[in-house]
Short mmCIF file of the C-alpha atoms (twelve columns), coordinates in Angstrom:
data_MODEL
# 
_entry.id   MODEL 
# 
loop_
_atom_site.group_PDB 
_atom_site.id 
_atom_site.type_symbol 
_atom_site.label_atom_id 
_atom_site.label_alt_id 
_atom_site.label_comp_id 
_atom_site.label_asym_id 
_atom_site.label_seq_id 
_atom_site.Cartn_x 
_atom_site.Cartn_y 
_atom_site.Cartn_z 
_atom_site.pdbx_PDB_model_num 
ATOM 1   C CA . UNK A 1   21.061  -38.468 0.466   1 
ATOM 2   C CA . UNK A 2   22.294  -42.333 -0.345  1 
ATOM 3   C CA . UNK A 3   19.149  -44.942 -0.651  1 
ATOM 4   C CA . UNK A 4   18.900  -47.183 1.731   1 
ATOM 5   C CA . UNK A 5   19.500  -50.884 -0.322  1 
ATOM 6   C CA . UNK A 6   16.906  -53.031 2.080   1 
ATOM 7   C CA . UNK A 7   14.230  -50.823 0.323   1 
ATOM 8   C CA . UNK A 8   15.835  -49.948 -3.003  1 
ATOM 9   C CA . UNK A 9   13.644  -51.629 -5.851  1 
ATOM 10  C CA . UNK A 10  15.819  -54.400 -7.896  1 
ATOM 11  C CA . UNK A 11  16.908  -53.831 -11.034 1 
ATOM 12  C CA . UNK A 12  14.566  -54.774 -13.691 1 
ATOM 13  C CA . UNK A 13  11.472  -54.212 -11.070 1 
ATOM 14  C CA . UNK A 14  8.620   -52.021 -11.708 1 
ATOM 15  C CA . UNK A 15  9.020   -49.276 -9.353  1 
ATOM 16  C CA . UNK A 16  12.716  -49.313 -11.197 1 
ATOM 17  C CA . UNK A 17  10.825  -47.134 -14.269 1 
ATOM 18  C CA . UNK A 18  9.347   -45.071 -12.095 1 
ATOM 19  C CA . UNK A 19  12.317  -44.104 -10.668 1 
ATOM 20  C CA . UNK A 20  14.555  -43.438 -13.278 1 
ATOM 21  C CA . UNK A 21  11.958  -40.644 -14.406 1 
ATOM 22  C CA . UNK A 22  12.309  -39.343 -11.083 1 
ATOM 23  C CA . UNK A 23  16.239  -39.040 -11.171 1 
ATOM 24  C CA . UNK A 24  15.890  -37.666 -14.676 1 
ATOM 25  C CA . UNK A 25  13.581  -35.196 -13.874 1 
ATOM 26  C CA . UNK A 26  15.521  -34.079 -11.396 1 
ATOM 27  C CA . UNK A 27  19.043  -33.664 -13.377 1 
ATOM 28  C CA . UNK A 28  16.516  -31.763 -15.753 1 
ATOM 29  C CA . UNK A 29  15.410  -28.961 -13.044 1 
ATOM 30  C CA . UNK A 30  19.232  -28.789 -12.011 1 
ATOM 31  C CA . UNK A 31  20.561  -28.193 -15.590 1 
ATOM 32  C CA . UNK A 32  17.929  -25.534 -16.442 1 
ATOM 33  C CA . UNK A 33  18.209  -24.081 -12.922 1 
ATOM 34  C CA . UNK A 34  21.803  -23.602 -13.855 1 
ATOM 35  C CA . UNK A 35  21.279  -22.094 -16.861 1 
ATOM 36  C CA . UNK A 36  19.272  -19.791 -15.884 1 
ATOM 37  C CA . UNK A 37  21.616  -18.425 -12.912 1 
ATOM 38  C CA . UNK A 38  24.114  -18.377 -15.310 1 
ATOM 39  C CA . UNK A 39  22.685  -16.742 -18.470 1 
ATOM 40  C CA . UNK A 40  19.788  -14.681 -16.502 1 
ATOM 41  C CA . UNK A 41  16.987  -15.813 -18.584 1 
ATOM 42  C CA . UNK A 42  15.685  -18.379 -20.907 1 
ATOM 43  C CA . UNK A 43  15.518  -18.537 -24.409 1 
ATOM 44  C CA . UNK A 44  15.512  -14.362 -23.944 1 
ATOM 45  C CA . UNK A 45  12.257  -14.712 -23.536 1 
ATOM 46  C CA . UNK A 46  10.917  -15.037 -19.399 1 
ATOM 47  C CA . UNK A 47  12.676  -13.795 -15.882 1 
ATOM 48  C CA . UNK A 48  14.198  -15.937 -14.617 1 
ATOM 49  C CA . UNK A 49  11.958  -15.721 -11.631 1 
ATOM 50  C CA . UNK A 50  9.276   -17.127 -13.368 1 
ATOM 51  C CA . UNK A 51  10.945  -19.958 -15.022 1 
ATOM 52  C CA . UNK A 52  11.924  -21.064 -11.917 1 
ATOM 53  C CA . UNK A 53  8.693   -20.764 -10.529 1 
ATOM 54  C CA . UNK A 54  7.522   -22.671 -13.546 1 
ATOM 55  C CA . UNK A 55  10.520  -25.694 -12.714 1 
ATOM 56  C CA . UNK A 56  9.211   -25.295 -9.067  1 
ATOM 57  C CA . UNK A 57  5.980   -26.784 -10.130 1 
ATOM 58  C CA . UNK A 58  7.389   -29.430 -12.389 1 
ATOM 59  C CA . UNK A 59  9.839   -30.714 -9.898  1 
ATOM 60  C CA . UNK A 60  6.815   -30.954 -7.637  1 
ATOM 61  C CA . UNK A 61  5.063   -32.858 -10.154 1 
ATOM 62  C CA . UNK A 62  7.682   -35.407 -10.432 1 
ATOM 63  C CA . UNK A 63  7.886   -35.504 -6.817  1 
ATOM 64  C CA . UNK A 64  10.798  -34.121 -6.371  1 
ATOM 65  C CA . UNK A 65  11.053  -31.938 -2.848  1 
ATOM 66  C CA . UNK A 66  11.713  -28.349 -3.485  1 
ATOM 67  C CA . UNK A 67  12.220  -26.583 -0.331  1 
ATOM 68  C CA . UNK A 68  10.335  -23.632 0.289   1 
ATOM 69  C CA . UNK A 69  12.924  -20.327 0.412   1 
ATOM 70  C CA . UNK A 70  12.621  -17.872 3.426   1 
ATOM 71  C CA . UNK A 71  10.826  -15.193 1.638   1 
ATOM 72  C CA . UNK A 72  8.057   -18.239 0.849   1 
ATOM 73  C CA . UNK A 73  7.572   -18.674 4.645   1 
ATOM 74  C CA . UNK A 74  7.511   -15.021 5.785   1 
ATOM 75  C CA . UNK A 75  5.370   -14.591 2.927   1 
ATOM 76  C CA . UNK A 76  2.548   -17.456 3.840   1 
ATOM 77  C CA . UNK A 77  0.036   -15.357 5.963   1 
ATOM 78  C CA . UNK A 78  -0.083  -12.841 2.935   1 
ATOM 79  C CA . UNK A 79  -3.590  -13.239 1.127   1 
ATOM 80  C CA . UNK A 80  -4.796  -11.293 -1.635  1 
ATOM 81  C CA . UNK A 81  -8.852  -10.621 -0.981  1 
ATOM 82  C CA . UNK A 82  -11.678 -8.776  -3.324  1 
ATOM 83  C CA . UNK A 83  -13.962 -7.253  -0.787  1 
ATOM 84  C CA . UNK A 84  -16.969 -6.417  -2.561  1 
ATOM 85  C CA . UNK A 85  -18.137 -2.185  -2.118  1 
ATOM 86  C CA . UNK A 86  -21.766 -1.765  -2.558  1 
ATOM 87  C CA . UNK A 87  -20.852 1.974   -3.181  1 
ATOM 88  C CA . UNK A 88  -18.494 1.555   -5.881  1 
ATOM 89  C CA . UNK A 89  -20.342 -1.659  -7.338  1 
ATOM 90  C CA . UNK A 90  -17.616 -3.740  -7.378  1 
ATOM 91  C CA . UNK A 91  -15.063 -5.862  -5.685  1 
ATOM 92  C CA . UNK A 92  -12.071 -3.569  -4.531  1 
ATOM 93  C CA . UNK A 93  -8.682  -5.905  -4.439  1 
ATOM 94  C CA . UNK A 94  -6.794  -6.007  -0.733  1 
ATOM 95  C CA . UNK A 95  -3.648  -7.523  0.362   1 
ATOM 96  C CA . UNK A 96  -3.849  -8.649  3.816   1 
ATOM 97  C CA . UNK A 97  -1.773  -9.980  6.422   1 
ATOM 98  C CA . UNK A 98  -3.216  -10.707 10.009  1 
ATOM 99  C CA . UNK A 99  -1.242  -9.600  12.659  1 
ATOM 100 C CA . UNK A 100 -3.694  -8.571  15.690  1 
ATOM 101 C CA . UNK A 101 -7.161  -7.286  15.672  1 
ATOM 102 C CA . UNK A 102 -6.068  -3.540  14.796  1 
ATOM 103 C CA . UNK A 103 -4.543  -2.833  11.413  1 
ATOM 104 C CA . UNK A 104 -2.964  -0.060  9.794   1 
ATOM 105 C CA . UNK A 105 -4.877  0.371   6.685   1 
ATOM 106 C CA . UNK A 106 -2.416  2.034   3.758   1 
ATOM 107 C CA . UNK A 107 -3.563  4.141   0.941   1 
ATOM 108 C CA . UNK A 108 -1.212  4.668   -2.301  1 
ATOM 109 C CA . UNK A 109 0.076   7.898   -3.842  1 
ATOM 110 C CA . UNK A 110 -1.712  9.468   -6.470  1 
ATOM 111 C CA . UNK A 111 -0.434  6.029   -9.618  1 
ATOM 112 C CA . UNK A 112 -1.779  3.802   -7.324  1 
ATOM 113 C CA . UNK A 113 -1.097  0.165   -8.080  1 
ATOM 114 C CA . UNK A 114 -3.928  -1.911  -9.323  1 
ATOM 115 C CA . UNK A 115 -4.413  -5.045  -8.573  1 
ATOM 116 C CA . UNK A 116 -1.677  -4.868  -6.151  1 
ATOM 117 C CA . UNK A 117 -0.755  -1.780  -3.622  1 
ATOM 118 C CA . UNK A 118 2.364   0.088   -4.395  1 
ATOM 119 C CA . UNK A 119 2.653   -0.284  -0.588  1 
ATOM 120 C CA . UNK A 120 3.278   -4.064  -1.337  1 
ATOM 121 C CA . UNK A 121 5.122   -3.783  -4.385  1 
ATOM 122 C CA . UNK A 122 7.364   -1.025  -3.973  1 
ATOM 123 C CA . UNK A 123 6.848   -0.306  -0.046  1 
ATOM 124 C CA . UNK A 124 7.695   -3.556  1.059   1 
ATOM 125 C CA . UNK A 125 5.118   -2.877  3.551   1 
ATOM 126 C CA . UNK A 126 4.075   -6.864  4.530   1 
ATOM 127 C CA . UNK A 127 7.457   -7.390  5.929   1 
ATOM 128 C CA . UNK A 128 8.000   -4.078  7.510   1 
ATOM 129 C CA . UNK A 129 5.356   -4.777  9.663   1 
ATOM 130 C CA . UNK A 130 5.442   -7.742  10.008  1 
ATOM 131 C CA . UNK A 131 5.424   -9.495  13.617  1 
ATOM 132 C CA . UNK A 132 4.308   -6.179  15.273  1 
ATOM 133 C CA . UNK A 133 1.208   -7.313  16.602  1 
ATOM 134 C CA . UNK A 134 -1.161  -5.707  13.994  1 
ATOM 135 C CA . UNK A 135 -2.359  -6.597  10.550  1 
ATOM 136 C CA . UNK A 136 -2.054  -4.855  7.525   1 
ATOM 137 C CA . UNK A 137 -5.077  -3.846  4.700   1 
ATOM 138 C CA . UNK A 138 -3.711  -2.337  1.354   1 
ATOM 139 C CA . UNK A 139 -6.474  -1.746  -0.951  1 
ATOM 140 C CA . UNK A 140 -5.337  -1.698  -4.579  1 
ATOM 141 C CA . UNK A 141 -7.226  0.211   -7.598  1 
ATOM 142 C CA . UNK A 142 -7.249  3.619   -5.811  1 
ATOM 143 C CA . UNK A 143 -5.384  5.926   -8.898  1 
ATOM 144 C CA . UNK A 144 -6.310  9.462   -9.195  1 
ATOM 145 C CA . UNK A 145 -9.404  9.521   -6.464  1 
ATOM 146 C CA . UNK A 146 -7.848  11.207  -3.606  1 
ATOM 147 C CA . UNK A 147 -9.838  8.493   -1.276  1 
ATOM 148 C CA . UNK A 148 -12.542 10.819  -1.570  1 
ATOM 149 C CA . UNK A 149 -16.622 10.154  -2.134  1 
ATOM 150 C CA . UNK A 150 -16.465 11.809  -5.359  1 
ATOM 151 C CA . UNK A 151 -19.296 13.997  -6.430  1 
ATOM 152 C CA . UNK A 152 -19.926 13.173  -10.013 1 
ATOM 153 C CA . UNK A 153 -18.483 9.706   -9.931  1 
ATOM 154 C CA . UNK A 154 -19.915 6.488   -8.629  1 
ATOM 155 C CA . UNK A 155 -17.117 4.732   -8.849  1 
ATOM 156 C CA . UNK A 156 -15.021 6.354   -6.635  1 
ATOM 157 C CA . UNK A 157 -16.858 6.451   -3.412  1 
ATOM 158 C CA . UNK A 158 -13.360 5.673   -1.524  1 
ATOM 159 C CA . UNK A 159 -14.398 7.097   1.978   1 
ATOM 160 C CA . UNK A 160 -17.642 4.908   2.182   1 
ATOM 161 C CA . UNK A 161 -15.526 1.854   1.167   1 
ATOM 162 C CA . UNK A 162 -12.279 3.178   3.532   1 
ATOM 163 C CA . UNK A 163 -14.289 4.089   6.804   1 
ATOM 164 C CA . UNK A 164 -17.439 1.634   6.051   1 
ATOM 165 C CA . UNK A 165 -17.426 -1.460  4.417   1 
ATOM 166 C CA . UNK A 166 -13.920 -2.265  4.113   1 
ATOM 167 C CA . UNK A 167 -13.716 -1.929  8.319   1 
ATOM 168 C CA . UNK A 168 -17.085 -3.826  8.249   1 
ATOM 169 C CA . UNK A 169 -16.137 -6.526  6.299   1 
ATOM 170 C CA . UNK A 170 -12.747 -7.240  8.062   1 
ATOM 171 C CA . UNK A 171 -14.726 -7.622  11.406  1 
ATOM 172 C CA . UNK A 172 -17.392 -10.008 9.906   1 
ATOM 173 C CA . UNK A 173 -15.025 -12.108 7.665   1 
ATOM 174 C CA . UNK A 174 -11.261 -11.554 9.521   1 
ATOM 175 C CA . UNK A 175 -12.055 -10.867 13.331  1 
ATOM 176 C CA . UNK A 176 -10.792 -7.496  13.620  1 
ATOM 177 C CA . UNK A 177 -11.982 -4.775  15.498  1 
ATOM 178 C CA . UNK A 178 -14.566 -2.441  14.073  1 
ATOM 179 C CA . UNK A 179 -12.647 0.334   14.968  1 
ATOM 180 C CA . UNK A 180 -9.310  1.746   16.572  1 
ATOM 181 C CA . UNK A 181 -6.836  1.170   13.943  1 
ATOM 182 C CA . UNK A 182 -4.411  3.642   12.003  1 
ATOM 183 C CA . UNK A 183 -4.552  4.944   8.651   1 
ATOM 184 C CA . UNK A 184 -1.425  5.911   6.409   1 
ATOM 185 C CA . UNK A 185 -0.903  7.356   3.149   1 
ATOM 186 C CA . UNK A 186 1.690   8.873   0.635   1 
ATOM 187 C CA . UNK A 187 0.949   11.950  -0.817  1 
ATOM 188 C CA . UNK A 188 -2.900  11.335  -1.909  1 
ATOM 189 C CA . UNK A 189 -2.857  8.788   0.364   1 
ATOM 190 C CA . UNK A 190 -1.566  10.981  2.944   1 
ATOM 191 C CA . UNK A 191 -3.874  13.693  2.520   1 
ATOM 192 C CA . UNK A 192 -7.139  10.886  2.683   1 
ATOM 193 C CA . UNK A 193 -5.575  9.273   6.227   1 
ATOM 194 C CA . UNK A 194 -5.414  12.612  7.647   1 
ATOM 195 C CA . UNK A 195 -9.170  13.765  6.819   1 
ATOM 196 C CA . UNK A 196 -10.342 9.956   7.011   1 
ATOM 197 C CA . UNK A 197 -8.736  9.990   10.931  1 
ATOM 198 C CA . UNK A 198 -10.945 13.488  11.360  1 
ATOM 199 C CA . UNK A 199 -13.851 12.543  10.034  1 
ATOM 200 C CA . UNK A 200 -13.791 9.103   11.666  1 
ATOM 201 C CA . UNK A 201 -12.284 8.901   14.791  1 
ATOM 202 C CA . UNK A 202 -14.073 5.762   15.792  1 
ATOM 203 C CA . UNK A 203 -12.483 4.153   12.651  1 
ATOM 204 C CA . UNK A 204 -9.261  5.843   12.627  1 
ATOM 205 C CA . UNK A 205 -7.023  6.456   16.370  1 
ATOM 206 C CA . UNK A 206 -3.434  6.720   14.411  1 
ATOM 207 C CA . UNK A 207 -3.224  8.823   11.081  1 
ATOM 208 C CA . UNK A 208 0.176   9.321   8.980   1 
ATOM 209 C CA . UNK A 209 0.975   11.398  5.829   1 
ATOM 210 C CA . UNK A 210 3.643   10.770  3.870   1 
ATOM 211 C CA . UNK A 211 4.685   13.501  1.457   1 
ATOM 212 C CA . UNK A 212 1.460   14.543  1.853   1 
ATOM 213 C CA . UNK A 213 -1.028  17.670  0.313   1 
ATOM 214 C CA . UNK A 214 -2.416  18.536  3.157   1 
ATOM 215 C CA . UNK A 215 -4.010  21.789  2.883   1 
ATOM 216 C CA . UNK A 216 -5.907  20.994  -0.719  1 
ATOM 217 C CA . UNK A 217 -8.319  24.083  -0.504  1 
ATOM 218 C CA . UNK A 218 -5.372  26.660  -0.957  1 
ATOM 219 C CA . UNK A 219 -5.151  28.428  -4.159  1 
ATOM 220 C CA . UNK A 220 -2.222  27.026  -5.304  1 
ATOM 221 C CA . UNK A 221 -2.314  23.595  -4.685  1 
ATOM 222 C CA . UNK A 222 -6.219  22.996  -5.653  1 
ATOM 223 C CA . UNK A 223 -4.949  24.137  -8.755  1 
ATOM 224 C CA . UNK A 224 -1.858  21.937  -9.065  1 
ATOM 225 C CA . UNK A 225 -4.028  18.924  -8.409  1 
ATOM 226 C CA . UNK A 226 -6.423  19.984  -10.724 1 
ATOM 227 C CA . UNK A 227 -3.864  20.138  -13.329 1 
ATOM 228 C CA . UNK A 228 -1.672  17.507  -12.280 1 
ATOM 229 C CA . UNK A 229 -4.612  14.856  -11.839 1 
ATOM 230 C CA . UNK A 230 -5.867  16.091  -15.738 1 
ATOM 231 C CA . UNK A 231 -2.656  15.810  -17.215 1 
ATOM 232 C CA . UNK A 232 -1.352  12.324  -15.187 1 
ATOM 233 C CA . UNK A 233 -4.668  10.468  -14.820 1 
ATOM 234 C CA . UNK A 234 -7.069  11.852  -17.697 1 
ATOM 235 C CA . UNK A 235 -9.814  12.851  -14.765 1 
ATOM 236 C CA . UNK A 236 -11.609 16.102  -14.067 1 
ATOM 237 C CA . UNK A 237 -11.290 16.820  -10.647 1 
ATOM 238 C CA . UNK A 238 -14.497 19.349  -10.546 1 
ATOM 239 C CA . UNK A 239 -16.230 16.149  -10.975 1 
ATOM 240 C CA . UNK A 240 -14.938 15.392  -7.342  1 
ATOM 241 C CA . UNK A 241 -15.617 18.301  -5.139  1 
ATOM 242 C CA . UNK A 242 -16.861 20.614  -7.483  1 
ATOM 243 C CA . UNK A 243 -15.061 23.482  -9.006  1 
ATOM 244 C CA . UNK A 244 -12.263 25.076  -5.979  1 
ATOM 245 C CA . UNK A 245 -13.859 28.382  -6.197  1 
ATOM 246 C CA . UNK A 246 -17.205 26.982  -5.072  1 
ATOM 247 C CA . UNK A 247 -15.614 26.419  -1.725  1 
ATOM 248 C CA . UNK A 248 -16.544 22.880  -1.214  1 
ATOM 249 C CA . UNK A 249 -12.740 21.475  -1.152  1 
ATOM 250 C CA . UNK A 250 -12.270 23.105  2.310   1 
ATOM 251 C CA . UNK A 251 -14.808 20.568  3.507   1 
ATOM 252 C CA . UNK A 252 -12.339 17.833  2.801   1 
ATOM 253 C CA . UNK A 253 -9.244  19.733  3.417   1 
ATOM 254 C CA . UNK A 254 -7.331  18.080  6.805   1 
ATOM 255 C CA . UNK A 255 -5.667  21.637  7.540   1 
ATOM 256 C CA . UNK A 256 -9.473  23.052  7.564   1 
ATOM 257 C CA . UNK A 257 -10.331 20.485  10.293  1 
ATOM 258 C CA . UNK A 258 -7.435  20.120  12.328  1 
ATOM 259 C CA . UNK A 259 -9.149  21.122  15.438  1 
ATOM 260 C CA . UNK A 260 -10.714 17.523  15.186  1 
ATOM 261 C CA . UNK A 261 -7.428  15.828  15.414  1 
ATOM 262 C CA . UNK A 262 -6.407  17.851  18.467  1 
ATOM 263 C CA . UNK A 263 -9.697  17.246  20.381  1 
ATOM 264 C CA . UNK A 264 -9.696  13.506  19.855  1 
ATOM 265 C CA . UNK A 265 -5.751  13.429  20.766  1 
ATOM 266 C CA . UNK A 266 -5.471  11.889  17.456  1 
ATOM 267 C CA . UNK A 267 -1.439  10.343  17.297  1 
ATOM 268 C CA . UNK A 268 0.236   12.037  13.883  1 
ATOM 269 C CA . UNK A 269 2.786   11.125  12.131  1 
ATOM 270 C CA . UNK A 270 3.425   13.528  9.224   1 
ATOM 271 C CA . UNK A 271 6.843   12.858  7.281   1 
ATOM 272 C CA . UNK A 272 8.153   15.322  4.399   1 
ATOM 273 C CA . UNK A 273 11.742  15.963  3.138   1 
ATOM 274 C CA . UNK A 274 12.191  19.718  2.675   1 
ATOM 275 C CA . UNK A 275 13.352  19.059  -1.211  1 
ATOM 276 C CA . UNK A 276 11.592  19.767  -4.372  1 
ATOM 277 C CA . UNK A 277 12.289  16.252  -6.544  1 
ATOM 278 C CA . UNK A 278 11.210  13.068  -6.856  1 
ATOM 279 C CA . UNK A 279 12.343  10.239  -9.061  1 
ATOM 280 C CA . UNK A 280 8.410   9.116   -10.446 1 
ATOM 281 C CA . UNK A 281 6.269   12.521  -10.720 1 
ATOM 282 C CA . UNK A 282 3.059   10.421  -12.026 1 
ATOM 283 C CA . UNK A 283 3.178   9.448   -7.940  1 
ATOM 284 C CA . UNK A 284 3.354   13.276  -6.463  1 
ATOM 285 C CA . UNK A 285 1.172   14.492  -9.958  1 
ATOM 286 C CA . UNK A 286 4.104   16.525  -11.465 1 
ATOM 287 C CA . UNK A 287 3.574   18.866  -8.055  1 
ATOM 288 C CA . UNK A 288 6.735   17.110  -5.599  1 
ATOM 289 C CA . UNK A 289 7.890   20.787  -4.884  1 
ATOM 290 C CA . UNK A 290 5.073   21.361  -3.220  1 
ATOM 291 C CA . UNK A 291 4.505   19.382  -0.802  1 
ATOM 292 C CA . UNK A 292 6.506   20.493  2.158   1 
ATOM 293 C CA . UNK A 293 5.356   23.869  1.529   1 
ATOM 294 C CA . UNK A 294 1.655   22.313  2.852   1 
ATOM 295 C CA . UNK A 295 3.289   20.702  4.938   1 
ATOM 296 C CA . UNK A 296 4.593   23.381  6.970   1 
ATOM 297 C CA . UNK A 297 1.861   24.950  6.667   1 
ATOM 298 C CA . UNK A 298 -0.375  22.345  8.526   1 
ATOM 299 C CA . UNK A 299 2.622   21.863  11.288  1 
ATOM 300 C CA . UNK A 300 2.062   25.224  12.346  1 
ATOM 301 C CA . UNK A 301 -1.870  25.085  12.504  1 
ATOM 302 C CA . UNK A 302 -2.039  22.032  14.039  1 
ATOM 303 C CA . UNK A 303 0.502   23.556  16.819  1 
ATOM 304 C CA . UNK A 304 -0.969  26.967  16.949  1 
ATOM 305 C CA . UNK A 305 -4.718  25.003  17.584  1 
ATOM 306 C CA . UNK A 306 -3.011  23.077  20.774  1 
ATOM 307 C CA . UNK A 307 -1.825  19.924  18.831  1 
ATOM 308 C CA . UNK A 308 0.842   18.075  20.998  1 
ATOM 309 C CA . UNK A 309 0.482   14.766  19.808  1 
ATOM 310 C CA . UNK A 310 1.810   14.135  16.695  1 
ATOM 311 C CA . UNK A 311 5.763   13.827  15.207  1 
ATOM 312 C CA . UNK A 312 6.490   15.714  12.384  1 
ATOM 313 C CA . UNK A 313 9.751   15.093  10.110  1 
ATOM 314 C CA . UNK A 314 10.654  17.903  7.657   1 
ATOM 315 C CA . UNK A 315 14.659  16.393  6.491   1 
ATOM 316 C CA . UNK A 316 16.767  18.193  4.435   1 
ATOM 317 C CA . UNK A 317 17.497  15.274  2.476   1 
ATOM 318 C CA . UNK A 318 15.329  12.443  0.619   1 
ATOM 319 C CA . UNK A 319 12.913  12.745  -2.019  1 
ATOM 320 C CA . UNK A 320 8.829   12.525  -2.532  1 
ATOM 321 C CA . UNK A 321 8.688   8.919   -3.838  1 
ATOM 322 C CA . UNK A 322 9.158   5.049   -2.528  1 
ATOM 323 C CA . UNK A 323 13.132  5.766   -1.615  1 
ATOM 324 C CA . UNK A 324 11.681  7.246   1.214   1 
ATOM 325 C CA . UNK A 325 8.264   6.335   1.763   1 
ATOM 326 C CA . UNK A 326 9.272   2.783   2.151   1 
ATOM 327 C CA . UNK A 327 11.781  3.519   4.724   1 
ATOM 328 C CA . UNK A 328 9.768   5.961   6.830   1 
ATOM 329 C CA . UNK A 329 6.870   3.104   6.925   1 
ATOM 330 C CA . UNK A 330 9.705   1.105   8.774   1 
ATOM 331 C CA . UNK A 331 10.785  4.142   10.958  1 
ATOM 332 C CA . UNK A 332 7.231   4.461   12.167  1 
ATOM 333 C CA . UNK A 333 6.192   1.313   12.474  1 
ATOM 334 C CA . UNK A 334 6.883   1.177   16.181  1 
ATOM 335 C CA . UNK A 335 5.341   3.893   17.582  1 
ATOM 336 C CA . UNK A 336 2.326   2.683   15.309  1 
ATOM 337 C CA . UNK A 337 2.196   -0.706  16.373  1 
ATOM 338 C CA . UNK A 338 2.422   0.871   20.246  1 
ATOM 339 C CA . UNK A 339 -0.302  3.544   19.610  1 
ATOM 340 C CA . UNK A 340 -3.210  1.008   18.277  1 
ATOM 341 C CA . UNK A 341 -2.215  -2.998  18.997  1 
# 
């Protein structure tokens, strides 16, 4: 852009100094910008992400005008909140985007991120759904819990935060509904949004499992995530619902209570590819081969008991892990957005 010479200052004037720090400030951001497309990074030592975040702010500074990418503006109604749990006794890190007064509230697989949602990070969740008329809650901090009031443990009372405060708070503080919304989770995740949606129908109207465990009482598997949860996260998972053979895991156990979904005409969405692998086991606890086993399994209860509402997606192909998970979100996210906006 050429200055216009009726307001250009003359040489020698003292907006002239100004000025020339200006113009050299900027051929300084466009010589390191270059560099950095060109070599990758800087120095070897930052991404070059964040040095040009870093220039961002100094060419800002210097009053330079950086204009803001697309990303930047589809990103602006993201905000990053610490609702505080009374249960837990602290402040439990969400990202939210508003979207409409119903949200979809999504819960991570077993290596949950912390402070940031997988679903964010690796889901790509705040863009999949975005501008479908709902909002989107993605508590962080979740690892190895199961979403589950644990017994022994304080500070994982996840289904007083999930169904209580959380829901609570976001009426009081963001004007959504206290209730109606839909729940989704990968495997962990998936197994909480299922049992959260039973237990809570006035909370939870949509419920979707990802990968899934969803019958948690059965021999097999409440070993496998008593092992898998021991060996991945370093917790003892009698100290949740006691020790399996006591019989108090088939209180939390989705298959258990699938007559609940079918009386309150719950809408399912229960997605798991027929394979054994995955490409990050901490995420499916070592146990990805067994998840459409349970899977199955709950298909044909939840049929059997007079379930006609839900979809259910057993593929041949894909694997337990974000390569799908992140896809089926997007896959979903319409009959979601239709089932609870």
């Amino acid at each position: 852009m050429s200055e216009n010479p009726a307001t250009r200052p003359a040489a020698g004037s003292p907006a002239q100094g100004p000025l020339r720090h200006v113009r050299f400030g900027w051929q300084l951001f466009r010589l390191l910008a270059n560099n950095i497309r060109t070599r990758g990074r800087w120095g070897g030592m930052k991404p070059a992400r964040t040095v040009l975040h870093v220039l961002s702010v100094v060419a800002l500074s210097l009053g330079i005008g950086v204009a803001a990418s697309p990303t930047a503006k589809a990103d602006a109604a993201v905000e990053n909140l610490m609702v505080p749990s009374a249960a837990m006794g602290r402040d439990i890190p969400i990202t939210f985007r508003a979207g409409g007064p119903h949200a979809v509230f999504l819960l991570d697989a077993f290596n949950a991120g912390d402070p940031v949602s997988n679903w964010v990070t690796g889901g790509g969740a705040m863009t999949t759904v975005a501008g479908k008329g709902i909002s989107v809650v993605a508590p962080a901090g979740g690892a190895w819990s199961m979403y589950t009031d644990w017994e022994q443990d304080s500070s994982k009372q996840w289904e007083t935060f999930l169904s209580n405060e959380l829901p609570n708070w976001l009426a009081a503080n963001k004007g959504l509904a206290p209730g109606g919304h839909g729940i989704v989770g990968a495997a962990q995740g998936g197994t909480a949004a299922l049992a959260m949606a039973e237990f809570h129908p006035d909370r939870f109207r949509y419920a979707a499992s990802f990968s899934g465990f969803l019958t948690p009482s059965a021999t097999t598997l409440n070993g496998a995530i008593t092992e898998g949860m021991s060996r991945f996260g370093g917790v003892d998972a009698r100290n949740m619902w006691g020790p399996a053979q006591l019989g108090r895991w088939k209180w939390h156990d989705p298959d258990a209570h699938v007559q609940l979904l079918v009386d309150n005409n719950t809408r399912l969405w229960v997605f798991s590819p027929a394979t054994v692998t995955c490409s990050d086991p901490a995420a499916m606890i070592g146990y990805c081969d067994q998840a459409q086993g349970s899977n199955r399994s709950f298909f044909t209860h939840y049929t059997s008991n007079g379930g006609r509402n839900g979809h259910f997606d057993i593929p041949v192909s894909g694997q337990h892990d974000w390569s799908s998970w992140g896809p089926q979100l997007a896959a979903m996210s319409g009959d979601l957005a239709a089932a609870i906006r």
